[in-house]
Amino acid sequence: MERESTWQRLDAQRWVHLYGMWQTTLLTVWAGFSLLGAWLAGVLWFVVFPAAITALSGWVTAEWGRGRPWTWYALTVQAGVGILLALGLVASGSVVKGSVGLVLVGGLLLLLWHPDCRARIHESGRPAARL
């Protein structure tokens, strides 16, 4: 009888979904502060970029929860870009911010490489289980 390791028992798909929900929540707060600052400055069009990023994050997170196979690719690209941005922060002297970014985005990338998460890209013909 084989014993499963902690890595095999980890519900990585659920943790990726929770990561996406927290990311969307933090981006919503960022967009709210951006809206307040843009309103006070009288240039409301400045809030378009933060609002678009927040909406995109919420949409991808919701689609991940529905089991869409393409979201694995979208989140992997996002994590890759996040690692590059975090490395840029470290190189520019913001070691603490860059290190925190590397840990968070590296954790997402590690979860995405879990066998349960990678299995969803091979299940494009079958509906995935809802989270």
PDB file of C-alpha atoms in Angstrom, residues 28-111:
ATOM      1  CA  THR A  28      -9.872  46.046  -5.924  1.00  0.00           C
ATOM      2  CA  VAL A  29      -8.481  48.016  -2.985  1.00  0.00           C
ATOM      3  CA  TRP A  30      -5.751  49.413  -5.294  1.00  0.00           C
ATOM      4  CA  ALA A  31      -8.362  50.406  -7.886  1.00  0.00           C
ATOM      5  CA  GLY A  32     -10.463  52.045  -5.168  1.00  0.00           C
ATOM      6  CA  PHE A  33      -7.558  54.164  -3.960  1.00  0.00           C
ATOM      7  CA  SER A  34      -6.713  54.982  -7.565  1.00  0.00           C
ATOM      8  CA  LEU A  35     -10.293  56.110  -8.122  1.00  0.00           C
ATOM      9  CA  LEU A  36     -10.158  58.304  -5.034  1.00  0.00           C
ATOM     10  CA  GLY A  37      -6.835  59.843  -6.086  1.00  0.00           C
ATOM     11  CA  ALA A  38      -7.989  60.359  -9.669  1.00  0.00           C
ATOM     12  CA  TRP A  39     -11.232  61.937  -8.467  1.00  0.00           C
ATOM     13  CA  LEU A  40      -9.364  64.334  -6.152  1.00  0.00           C
ATOM     14  CA  ALA A  41      -6.940  65.225  -8.953  1.00  0.00           C
ATOM     15  CA  GLY A  42      -9.775  65.653 -11.439  1.00  0.00           C
ATOM     16  CA  VAL A  43      -8.452  63.089 -13.924  1.00  0.00           C
ATOM     17  CA  LEU A  44     -10.820  60.138 -13.653  1.00  0.00           C
ATOM     18  CA  TRP A  45      -9.412  58.414 -16.725  1.00  0.00           C
ATOM     19  CA  PHE A  46      -6.333  57.483 -14.633  1.00  0.00           C
ATOM     20  CA  VAL A  47      -8.425  54.765 -13.003  1.00  0.00           C
ATOM     21  CA  VAL A  48      -8.915  52.853 -16.293  1.00  0.00           C
ATOM     22  CA  PHE A  49      -5.712  50.786 -15.981  1.00  0.00           C
ATOM     23  CA  PRO A  50      -6.188  49.660 -12.340  1.00  0.00           C
ATOM     24  CA  ALA A  51      -9.858  48.871 -13.020  1.00  0.00           C
ATOM     25  CA  ALA A  52      -9.003  46.837 -16.129  1.00  0.00           C
ATOM     26  CA  ILE A  53      -6.318  44.836 -14.291  1.00  0.00           C
ATOM     27  CA  THR A  54      -8.766  44.157 -11.440  1.00  0.00           C
ATOM     28  CA  ALA A  55     -11.520  43.043 -13.814  1.00  0.00           C
ATOM     29  CA  LEU A  56      -9.122  40.773 -15.697  1.00  0.00           C
ATOM     30  CA  SER A  57      -7.911  39.177 -12.468  1.00  0.00           C
ATOM     31  CA  GLY A  58     -11.463  38.585 -11.269  1.00  0.00           C
ATOM     32  CA  TRP A  59     -12.493  37.062 -14.604  1.00  0.00           C
ATOM     33  CA  VAL A  60      -9.507  34.676 -14.760  1.00  0.00           C
ATOM     34  CA  THR A  61     -10.070  33.657 -11.127  1.00  0.00           C
ATOM     35  CA  ALA A  62     -13.751  32.953 -11.781  1.00  0.00           C
ATOM     36  CA  GLU A  63     -12.900  30.923 -14.878  1.00  0.00           C
ATOM     37  CA  TRP A  64     -10.296  28.945 -12.897  1.00  0.00           C
ATOM     38  CA  GLY A  65     -13.050  28.082 -10.426  1.00  0.00           C
ATOM     39  CA  ARG A  66     -15.188  26.839 -13.331  1.00  0.00           C
ATOM     40  CA  GLY A  67     -12.368  24.532 -14.411  1.00  0.00           C
ATOM     41  CA  ARG A  68     -11.440  26.160 -17.724  1.00  0.00           C
ATOM     42  CA  PRO A  69      -8.211  24.612 -19.115  1.00  0.00           C
ATOM     43  CA  TRP A  70      -6.913  27.858 -20.691  1.00  0.00           C
ATOM     44  CA  THR A  71      -6.659  29.529 -17.278  1.00  0.00           C
ATOM     45  CA  TRP A  72      -3.644  27.365 -16.442  1.00  0.00           C
ATOM     46  CA  TYR A  73      -1.764  29.011 -19.318  1.00  0.00           C
ATOM     47  CA  ALA A  74      -2.975  32.501 -18.383  1.00  0.00           C
ATOM     48  CA  LEU A  75      -1.903  32.117 -14.754  1.00  0.00           C
ATOM     49  CA  THR A  76       1.446  30.578 -15.736  1.00  0.00           C
ATOM     50  CA  VAL A  77       2.205  33.548 -18.000  1.00  0.00           C
ATOM     51  CA  GLN A  78       1.090  35.911 -15.222  1.00  0.00           C
ATOM     52  CA  ALA A  79       3.418  34.186 -12.758  1.00  0.00           C
ATOM     53  CA  GLY A  80       6.310  34.341 -15.232  1.00  0.00           C
ATOM     54  CA  VAL A  81       5.800  38.074 -15.757  1.00  0.00           C
ATOM     55  CA  GLY A  82       5.484  38.524 -11.989  1.00  0.00           C
ATOM     56  CA  ILE A  83       8.821  36.796 -11.436  1.00  0.00           C
ATOM     57  CA  LEU A  84      10.474  39.053 -14.003  1.00  0.00           C
ATOM     58  CA  LEU A  85       9.010  42.153 -12.344  1.00  0.00           C
ATOM     59  CA  ALA A  86      10.097  40.941  -8.887  1.00  0.00           C
ATOM     60  CA  LEU A  87      13.619  40.292 -10.179  1.00  0.00           C
ATOM     61  CA  GLY A  88      13.609  43.817 -11.607  1.00  0.00           C
ATOM     62  CA  LEU A  89      12.709  45.171  -8.165  1.00  0.00           C
ATOM     63  CA  VAL A  90      15.541  43.226  -6.576  1.00  0.00           C
ATOM     64  CA  ALA A  91      17.989  44.464  -9.227  1.00  0.00           C
ATOM     65  CA  SER A  92      16.891  48.088  -8.742  1.00  0.00           C
ATOM     66  CA  GLY A  93      17.541  47.975  -5.014  1.00  0.00           C
ATOM     67  CA  SER A  94      14.092  47.211  -3.590  1.00  0.00           C
ATOM     68  CA  VAL A  95      15.253  43.920  -2.137  1.00  0.00           C
ATOM     69  CA  VAL A  96      12.431  43.472   0.385  1.00  0.00           C
ATOM     70  CA  LYS A  97       9.619  44.219  -2.088  1.00  0.00           C
ATOM     71  CA  GLY A  98      11.258  42.083  -4.746  1.00  0.00           C
ATOM     72  CA  SER A  99      11.817  39.197  -2.360  1.00  0.00           C
ATOM     73  CA  VAL A 100       8.208  39.246  -1.175  1.00  0.00           C
ATOM     74  CA  GLY A 101       7.088  39.294  -4.801  1.00  0.00           C
ATOM     75  CA  LEU A 102       9.362  36.383  -5.657  1.00  0.00           C
ATOM     76  CA  VAL A 103       7.998  34.316  -2.776  1.00  0.00           C
ATOM     77  CA  LEU A 104       4.337  35.037  -3.613  1.00  0.00           C
ATOM     78  CA  VAL A 105       4.603  34.562  -7.364  1.00  0.00           C
ATOM     79  CA  GLY A 106       6.999  31.653  -6.965  1.00  0.00           C
ATOM     80  CA  GLY A 107       4.446  29.996  -4.692  1.00  0.00           C
ATOM     81  CA  LEU A 108       1.771  30.433  -7.355  1.00  0.00           C
ATOM     82  CA  LEU A 109       4.064  28.956  -9.990  1.00  0.00           C
ATOM     83  CA  LEU A 110       4.864  26.017  -7.707  1.00  0.00           C
ATOM     84  CA  LEU A 111       1.139  25.378  -7.149  1.00  0.00           C
TER      85      LEU A 111
END
